[in-house]
N, CA, C and O atoms as CSV, one atom per row, in Angstrom:
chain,resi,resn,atom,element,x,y,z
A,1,UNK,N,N,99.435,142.742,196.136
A,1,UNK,CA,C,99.054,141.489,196.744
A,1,UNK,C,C,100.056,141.169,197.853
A,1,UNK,O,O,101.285,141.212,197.787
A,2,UNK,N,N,99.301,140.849,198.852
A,2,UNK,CA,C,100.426,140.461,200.344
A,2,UNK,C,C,101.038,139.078,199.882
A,2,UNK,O,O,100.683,138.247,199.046
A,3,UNK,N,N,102.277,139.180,200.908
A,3,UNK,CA,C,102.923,137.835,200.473
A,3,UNK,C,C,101.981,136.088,200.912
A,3,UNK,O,O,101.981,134.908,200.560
A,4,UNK,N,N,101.280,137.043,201.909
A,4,UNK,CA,C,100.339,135.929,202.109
A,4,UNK,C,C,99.097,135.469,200.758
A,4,UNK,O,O,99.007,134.472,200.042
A,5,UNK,N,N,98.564,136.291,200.831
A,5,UNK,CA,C,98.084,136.135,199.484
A,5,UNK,C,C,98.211,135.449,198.491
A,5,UNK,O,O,97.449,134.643,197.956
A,6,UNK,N,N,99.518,135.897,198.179
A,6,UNK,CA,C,100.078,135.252,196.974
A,6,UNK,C,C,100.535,133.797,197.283
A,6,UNK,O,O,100.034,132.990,196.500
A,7,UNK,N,N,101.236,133.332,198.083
A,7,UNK,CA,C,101.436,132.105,198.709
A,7,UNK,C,C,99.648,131.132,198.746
A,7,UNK,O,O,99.511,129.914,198.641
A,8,UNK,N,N,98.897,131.831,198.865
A,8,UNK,CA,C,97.636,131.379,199.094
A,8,UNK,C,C,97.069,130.580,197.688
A,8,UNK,O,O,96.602,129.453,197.520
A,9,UNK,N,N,97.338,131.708,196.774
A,9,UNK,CA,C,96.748,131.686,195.295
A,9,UNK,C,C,98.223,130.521,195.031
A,9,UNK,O,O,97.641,129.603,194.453
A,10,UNK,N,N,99.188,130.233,195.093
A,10,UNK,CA,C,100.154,129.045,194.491
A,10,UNK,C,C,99.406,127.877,195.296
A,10,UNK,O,O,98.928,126.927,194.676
A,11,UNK,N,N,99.334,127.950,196.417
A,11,UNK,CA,C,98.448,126.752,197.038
A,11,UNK,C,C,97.461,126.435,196.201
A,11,UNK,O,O,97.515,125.527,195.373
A,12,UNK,N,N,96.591,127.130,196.381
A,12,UNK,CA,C,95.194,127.122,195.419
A,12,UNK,C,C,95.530,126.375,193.840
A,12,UNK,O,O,94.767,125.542,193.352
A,13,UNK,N,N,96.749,126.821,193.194
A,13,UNK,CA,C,96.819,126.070,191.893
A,13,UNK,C,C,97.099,124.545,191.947
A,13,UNK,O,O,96.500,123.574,191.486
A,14,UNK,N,N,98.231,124.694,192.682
A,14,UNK,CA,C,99.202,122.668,193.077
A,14,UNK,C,C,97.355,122.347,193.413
A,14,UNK,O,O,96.668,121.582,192.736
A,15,UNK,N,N,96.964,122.990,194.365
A,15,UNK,CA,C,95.608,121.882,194.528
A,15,UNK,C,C,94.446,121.427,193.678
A,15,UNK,O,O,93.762,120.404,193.693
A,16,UNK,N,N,94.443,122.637,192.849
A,16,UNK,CA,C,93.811,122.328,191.475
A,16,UNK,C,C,94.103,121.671,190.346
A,16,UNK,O,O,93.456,121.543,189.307
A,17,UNK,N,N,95.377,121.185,190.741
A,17,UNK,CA,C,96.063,119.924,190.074
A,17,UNK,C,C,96.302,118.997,190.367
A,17,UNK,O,O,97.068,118.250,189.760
A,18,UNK,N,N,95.442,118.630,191.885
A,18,UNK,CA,C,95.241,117.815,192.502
A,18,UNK,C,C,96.712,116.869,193.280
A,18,UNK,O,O,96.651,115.937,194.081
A,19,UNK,N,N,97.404,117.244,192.944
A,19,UNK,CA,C,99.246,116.992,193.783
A,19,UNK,C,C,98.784,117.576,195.365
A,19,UNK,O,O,98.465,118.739,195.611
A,20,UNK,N,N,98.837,116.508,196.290
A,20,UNK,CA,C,98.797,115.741,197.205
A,20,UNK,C,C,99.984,116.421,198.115
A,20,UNK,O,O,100.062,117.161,199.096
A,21,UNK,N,N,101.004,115.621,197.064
A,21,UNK,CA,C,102.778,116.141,197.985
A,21,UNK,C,C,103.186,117.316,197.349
A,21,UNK,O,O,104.237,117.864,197.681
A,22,UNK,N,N,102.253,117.892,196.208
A,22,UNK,CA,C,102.993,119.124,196.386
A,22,UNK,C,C,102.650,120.229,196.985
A,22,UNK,O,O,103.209,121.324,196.925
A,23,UNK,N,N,101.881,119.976,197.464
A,23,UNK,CA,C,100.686,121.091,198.711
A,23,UNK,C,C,101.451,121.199,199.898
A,23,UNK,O,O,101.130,122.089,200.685
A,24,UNK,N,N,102.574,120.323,200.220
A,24,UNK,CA,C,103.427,120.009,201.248
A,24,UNK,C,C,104.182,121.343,201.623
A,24,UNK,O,O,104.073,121.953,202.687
A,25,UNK,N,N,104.694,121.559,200.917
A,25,UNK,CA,C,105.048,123.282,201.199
A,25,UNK,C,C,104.676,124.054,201.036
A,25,UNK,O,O,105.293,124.984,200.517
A,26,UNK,N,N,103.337,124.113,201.421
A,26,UNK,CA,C,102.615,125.068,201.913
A,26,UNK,C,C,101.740,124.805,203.256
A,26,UNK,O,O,100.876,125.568,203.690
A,27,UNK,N,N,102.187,123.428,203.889
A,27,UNK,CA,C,101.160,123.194,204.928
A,27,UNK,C,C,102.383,123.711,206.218
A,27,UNK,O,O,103.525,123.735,205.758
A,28,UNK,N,N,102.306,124.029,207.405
A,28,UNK,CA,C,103.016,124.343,208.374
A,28,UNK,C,C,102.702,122.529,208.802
A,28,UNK,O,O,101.764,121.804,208.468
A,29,UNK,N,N,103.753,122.282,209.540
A,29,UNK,CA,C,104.052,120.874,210.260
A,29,UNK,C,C,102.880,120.853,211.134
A,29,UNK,O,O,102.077,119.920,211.115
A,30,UNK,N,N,102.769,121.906,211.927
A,30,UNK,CA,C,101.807,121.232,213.159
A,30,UNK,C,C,100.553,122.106,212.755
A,30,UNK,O,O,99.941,122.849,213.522
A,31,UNK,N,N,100.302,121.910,211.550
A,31,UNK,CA,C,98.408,122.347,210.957
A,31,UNK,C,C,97.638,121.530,211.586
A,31,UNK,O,O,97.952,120.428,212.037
A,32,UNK,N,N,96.409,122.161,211.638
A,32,UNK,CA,C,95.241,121.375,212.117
A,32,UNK,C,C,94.071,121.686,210.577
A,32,UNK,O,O,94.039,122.745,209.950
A,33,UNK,N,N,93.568,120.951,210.399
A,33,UNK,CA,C,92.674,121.227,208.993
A,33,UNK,C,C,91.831,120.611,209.312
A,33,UNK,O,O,92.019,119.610,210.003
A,34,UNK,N,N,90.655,120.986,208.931
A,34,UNK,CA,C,89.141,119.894,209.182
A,34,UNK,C,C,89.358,119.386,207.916
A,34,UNK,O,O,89.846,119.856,206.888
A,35,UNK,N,N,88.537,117.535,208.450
A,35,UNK,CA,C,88.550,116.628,207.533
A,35,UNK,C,C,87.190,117.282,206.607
A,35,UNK,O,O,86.202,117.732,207.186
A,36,UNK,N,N,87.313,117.254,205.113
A,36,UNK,CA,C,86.200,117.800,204.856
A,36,UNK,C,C,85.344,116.180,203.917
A,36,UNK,O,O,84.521,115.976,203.024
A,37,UNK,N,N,85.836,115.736,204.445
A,37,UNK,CA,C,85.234,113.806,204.259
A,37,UNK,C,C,84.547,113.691,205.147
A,37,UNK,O,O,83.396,113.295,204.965
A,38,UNK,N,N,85.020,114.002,206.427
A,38,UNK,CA,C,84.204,113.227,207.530
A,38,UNK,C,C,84.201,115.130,208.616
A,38,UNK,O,O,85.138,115.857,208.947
A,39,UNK,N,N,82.742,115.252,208.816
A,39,UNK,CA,C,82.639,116.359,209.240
A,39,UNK,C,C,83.120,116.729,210.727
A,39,UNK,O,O,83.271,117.883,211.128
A,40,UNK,N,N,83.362,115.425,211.571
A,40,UNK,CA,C,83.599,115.752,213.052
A,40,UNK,C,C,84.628,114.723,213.606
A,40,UNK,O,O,84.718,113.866,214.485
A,41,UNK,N,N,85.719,115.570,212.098
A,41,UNK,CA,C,87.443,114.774,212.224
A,41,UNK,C,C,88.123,115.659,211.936
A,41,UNK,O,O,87.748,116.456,211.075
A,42,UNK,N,N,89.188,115.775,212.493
A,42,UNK,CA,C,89.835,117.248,212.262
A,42,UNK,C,C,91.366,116.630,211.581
A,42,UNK,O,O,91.910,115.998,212.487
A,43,UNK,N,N,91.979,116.609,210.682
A,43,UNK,CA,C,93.266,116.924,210.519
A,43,UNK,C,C,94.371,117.274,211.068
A,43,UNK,O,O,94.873,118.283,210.574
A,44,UNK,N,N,95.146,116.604,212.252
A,44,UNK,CA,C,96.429,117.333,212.860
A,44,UNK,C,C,97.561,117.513,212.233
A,44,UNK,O,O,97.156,116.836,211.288
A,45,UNK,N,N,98.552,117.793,211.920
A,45,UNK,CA,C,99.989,117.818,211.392
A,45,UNK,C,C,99.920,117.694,210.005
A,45,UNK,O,O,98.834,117.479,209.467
A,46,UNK,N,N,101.117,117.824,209.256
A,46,UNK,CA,C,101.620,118.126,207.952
A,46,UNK,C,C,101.136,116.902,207.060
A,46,UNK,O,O,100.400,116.954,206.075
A,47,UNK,N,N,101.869,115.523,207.783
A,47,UNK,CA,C,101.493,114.506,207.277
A,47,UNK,C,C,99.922,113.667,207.249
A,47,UNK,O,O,99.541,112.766,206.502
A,48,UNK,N,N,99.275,114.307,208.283
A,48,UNK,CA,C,97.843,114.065,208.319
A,48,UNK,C,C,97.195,115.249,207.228
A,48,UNK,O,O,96.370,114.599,206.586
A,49,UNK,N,N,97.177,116.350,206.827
A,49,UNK,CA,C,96.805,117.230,206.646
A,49,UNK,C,C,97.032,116.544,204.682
A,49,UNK,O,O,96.084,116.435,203.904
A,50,UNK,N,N,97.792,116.367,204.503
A,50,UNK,CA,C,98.329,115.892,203.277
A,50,UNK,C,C,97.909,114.902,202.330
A,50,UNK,O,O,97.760,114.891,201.108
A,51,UNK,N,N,97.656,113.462,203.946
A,51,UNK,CA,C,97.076,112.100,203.596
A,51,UNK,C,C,95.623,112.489,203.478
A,51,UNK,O,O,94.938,111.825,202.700
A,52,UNK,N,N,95.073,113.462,204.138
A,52,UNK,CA,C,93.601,113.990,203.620
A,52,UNK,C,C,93.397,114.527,202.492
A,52,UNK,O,O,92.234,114.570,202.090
A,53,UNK,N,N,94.624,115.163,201.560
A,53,UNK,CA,C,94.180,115.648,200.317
A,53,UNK,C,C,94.629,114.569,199.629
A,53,UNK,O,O,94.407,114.902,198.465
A,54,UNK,N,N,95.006,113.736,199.607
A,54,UNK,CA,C,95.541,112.228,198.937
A,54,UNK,C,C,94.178,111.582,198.994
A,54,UNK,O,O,93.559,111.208,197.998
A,55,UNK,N,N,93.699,111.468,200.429
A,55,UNK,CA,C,91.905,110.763,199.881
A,55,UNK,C,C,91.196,111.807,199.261
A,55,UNK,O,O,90.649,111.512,198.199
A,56,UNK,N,N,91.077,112.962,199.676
A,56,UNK,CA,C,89.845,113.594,198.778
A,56,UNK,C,C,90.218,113.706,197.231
A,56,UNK,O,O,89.428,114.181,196.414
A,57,UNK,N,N,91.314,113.295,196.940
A,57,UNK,CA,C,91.745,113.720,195.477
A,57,UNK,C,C,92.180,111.752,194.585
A,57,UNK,O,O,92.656,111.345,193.525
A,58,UNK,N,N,91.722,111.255,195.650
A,58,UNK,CA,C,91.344,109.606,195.102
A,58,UNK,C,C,89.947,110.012,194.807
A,58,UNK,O,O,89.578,109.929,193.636
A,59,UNK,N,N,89.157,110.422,195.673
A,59,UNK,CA,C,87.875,109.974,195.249
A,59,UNK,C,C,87.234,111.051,194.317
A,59,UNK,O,O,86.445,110.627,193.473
A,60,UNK,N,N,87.485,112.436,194.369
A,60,UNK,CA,C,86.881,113.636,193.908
A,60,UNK,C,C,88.078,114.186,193.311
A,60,UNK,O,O,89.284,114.013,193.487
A,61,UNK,N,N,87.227,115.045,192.399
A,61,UNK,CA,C,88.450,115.526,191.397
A,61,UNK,C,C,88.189,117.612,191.890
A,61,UNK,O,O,87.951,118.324,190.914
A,62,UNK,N,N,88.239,118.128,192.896
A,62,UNK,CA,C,87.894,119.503,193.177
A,62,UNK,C,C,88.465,120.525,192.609
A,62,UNK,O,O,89.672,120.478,192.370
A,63,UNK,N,N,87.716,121.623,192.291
A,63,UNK,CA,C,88.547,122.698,191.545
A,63,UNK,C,C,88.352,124.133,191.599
A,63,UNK,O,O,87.461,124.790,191.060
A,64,UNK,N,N,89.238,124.497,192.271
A,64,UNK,CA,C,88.386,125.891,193.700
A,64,UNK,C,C,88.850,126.913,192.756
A,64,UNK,O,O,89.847,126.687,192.071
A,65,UNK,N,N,88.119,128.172,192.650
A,65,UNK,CA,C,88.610,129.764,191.681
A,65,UNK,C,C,88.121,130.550,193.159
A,65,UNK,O,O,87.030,130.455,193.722
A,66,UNK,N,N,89.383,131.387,193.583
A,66,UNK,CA,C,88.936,132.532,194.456
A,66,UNK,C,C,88.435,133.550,193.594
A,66,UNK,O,O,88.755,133.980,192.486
A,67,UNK,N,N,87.272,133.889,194.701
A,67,UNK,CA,C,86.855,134.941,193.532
A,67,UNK,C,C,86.795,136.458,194.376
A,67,UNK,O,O,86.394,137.552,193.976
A,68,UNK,N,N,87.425,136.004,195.852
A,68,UNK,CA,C,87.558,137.626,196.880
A,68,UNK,C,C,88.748,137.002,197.750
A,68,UNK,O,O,88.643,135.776,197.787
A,69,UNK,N,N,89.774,137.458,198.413
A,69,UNK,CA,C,90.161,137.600,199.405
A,69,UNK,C,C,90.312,138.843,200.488
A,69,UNK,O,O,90.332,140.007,200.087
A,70,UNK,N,N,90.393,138.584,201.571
A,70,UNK,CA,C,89.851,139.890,202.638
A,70,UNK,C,C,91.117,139.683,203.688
A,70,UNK,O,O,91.136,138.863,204.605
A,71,UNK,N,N,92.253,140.691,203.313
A,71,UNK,CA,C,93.518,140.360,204.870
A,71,UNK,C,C,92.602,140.868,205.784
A,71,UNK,O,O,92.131,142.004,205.750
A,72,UNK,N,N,92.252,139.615,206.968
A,72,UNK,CA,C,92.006,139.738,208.303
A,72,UNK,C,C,92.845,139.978,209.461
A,72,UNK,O,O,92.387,140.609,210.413
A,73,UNK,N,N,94.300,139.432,209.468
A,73,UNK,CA,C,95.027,140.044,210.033
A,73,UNK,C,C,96.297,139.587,209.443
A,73,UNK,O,O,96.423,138.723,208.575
A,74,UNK,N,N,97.015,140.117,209.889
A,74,UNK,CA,C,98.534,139.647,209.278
A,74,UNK,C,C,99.120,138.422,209.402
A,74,UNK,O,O,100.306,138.242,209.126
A,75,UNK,N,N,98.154,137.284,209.922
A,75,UNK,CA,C,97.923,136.084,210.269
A,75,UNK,C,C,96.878,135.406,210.050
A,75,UNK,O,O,96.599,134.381,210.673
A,76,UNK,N,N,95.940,136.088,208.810
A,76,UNK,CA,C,94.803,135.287,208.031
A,76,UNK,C,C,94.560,136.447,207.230
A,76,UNK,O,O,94.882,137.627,207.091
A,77,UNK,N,N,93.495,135.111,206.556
A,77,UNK,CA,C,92.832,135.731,205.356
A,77,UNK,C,C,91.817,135.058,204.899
A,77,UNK,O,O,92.040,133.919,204.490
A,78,UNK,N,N,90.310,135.648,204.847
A,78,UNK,CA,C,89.525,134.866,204.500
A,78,UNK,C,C,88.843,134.886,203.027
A,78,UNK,O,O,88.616,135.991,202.534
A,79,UNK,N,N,88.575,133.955,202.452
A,79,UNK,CA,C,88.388,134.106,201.232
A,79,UNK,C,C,86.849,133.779,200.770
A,79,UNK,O,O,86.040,133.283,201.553
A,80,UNK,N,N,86.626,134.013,199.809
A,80,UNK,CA,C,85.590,133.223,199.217
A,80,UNK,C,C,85.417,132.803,198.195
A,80,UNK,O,O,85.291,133.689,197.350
A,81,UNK,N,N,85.303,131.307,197.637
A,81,UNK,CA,C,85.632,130.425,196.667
A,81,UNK,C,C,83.885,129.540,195.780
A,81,UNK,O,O,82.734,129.404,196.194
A,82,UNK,N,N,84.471,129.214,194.687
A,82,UNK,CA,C,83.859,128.863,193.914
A,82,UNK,C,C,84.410,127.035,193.953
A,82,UNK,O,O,85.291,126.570,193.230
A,83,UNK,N,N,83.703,126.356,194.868
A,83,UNK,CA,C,84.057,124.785,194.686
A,83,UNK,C,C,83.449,124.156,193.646
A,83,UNK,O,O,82.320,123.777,193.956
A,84,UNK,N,N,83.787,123.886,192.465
A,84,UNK,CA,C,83.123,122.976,191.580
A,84,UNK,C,C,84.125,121.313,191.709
A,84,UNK,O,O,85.219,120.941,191.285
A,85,UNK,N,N,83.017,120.686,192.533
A,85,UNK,CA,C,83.495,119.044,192.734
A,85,UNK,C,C,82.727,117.886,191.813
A,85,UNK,O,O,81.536,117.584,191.890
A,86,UNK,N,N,83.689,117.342,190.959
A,86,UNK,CA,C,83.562,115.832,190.657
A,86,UNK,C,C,83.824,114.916,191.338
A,86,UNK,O,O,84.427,114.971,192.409
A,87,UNK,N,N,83.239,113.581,190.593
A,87,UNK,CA,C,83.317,112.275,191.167
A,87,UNK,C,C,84.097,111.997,190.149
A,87,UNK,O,O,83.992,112.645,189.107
A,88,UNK,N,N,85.057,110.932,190.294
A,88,UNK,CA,C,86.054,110.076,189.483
A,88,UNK,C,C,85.580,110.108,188.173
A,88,UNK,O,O,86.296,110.662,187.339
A,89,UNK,N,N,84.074,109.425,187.679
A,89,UNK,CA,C,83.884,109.381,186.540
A,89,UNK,C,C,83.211,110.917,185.817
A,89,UNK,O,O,82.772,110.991,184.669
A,90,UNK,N,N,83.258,111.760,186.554
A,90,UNK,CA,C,83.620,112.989,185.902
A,90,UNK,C,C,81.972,113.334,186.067
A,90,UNK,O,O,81.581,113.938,185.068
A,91,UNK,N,N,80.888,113.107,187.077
A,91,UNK,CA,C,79.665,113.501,187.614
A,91,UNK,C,C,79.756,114.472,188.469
A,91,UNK,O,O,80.846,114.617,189.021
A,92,UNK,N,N,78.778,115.283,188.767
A,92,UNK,CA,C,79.300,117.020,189.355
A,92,UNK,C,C,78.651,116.483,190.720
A,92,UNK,O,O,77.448,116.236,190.803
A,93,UNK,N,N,79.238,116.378,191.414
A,93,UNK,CA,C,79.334,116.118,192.808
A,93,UNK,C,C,78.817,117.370,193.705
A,93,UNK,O,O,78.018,117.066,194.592
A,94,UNK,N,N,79.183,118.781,193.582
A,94,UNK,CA,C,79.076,119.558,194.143
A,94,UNK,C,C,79.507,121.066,193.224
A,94,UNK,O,O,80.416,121.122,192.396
A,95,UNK,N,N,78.624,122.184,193.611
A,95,UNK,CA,C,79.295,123.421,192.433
A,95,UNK,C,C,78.539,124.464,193.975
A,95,UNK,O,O,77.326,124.579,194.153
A,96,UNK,N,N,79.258,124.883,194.586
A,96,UNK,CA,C,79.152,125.828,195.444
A,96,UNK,C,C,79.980,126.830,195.544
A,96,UNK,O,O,81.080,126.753,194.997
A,97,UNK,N,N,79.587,128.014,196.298
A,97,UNK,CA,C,80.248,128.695,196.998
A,97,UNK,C,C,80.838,128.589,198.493
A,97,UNK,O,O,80.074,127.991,199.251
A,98,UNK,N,N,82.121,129.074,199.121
A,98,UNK,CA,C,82.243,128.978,200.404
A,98,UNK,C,C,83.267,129.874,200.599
A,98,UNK,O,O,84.133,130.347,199.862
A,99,UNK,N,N,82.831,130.063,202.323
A,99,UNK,CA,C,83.718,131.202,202.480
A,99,UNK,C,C,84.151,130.607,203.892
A,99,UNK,O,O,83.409,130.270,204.814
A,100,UNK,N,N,85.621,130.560,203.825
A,100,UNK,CA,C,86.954,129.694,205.007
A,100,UNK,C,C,87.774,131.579,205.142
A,100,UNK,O,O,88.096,132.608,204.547
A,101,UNK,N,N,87.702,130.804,206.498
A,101,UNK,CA,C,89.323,131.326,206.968
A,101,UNK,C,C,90.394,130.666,206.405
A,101,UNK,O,O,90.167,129.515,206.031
A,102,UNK,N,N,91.682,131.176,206.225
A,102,UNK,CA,C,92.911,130.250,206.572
A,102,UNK,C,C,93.742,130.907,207.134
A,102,UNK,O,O,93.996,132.010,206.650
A,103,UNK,N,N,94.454,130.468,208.346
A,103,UNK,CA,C,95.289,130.922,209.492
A,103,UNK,C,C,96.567,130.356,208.924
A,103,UNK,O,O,96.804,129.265,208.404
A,104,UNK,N,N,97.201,131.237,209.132
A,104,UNK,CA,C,98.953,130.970,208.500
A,104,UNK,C,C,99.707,131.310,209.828
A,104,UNK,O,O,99.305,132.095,210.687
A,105,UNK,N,N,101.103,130.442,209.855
A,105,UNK,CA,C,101.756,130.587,211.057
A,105,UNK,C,C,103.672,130.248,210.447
A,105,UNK,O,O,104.082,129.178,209.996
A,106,UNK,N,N,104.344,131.301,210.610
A,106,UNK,CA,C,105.878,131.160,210.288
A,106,UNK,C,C,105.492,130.880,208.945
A,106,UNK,O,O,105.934,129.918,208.318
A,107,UNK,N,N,104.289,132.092,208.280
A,107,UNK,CA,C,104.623,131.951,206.750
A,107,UNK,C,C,104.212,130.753,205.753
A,107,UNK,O,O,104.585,130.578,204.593
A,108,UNK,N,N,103.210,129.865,206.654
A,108,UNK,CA,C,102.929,128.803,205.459
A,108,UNK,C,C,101.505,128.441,206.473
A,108,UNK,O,O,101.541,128.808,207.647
A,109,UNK,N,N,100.187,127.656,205.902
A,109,UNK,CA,C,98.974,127.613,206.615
A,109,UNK,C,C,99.177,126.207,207.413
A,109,UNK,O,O,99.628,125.080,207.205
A,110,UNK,N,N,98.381,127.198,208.772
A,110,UNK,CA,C,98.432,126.311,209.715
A,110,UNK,C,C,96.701,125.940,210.277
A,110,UNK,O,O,96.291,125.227,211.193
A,111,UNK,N,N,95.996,126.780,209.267
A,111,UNK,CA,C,94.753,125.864,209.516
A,111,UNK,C,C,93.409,126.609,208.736
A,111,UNK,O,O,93.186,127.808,208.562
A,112,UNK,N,N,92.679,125.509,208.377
A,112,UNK,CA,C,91.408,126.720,207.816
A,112,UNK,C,C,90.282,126.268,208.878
A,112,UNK,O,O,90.272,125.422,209.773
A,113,UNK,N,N,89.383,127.151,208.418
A,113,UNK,CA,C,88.120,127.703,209.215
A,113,UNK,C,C,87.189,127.421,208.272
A,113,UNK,O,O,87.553,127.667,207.122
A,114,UNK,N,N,85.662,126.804,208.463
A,114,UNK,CA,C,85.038,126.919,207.746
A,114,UNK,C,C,84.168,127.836,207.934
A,114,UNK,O,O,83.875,127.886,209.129
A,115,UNK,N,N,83.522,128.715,207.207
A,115,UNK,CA,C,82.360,129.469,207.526
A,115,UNK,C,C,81.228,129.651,207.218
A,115,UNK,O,O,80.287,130.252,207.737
A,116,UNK,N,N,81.395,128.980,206.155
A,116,UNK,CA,C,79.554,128.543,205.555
A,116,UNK,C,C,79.998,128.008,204.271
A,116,UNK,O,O,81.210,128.064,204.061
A,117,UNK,N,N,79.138,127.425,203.239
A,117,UNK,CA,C,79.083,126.669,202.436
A,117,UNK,C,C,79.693,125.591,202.014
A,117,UNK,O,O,79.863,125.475,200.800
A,118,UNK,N,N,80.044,124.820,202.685
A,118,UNK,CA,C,80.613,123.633,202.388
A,118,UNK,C,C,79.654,122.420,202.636
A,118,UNK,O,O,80.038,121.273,202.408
């Protein structure tokens, strides 16, 4: 497993535990992330990127299993995931598949890509 990789899959857990600030070291400062609340808002910087998983994890409880990753270059990797999303009172909001880029930069992600299913 590349070091990217693996850095990918520790992300993937803190977020499945829904920790907000602990996703923090793993975001690069000047990330860009699409808002996945609001479809045509994008996420700039560490602290924006962060305060977006702080709302989606007020309102939805998400819980992603990779089930492929593919090194695209030594500066991504695209995956494809299993999103099973709740609502607060524990109603299934969403149970999809999707498949993102995520672009990493100086070793920590500096942005994902969506590519279908979300």
């Amino acid at each position: 497993m590349s070091p990217l990789s693996a850095m990918l899959e520790a992300a993937y857990a803190v977020f499945n535990t829904h920790d907000a600030q602990g996703l923090r070291r793993f975001i690069h400062p000047e990330a860009t992330w699409p808002d996945t609340l609001e479809a045509d808002h994008a996420n700039v910087g560490q602290d924006a990127v962060i305060a977006h998983f702080a709302r989606v994890f007020a309102t939805l409880r998400p819980n992603i299993h990779l089930i492929e990753v593919i090194e695209e270059t030594g500066q991504s990797l695209t995956v494809e995931a299993q999103y099973a999303v709740e609502t607060e009172d524990g109603q299934v909001w969403s149970d999809t598949r999707a498949r993102l880029t995520y672009h990493f930069r100086d070793g920590l992600l500096s942005g994902m890509t969506i590519l279908s299913g979300f």
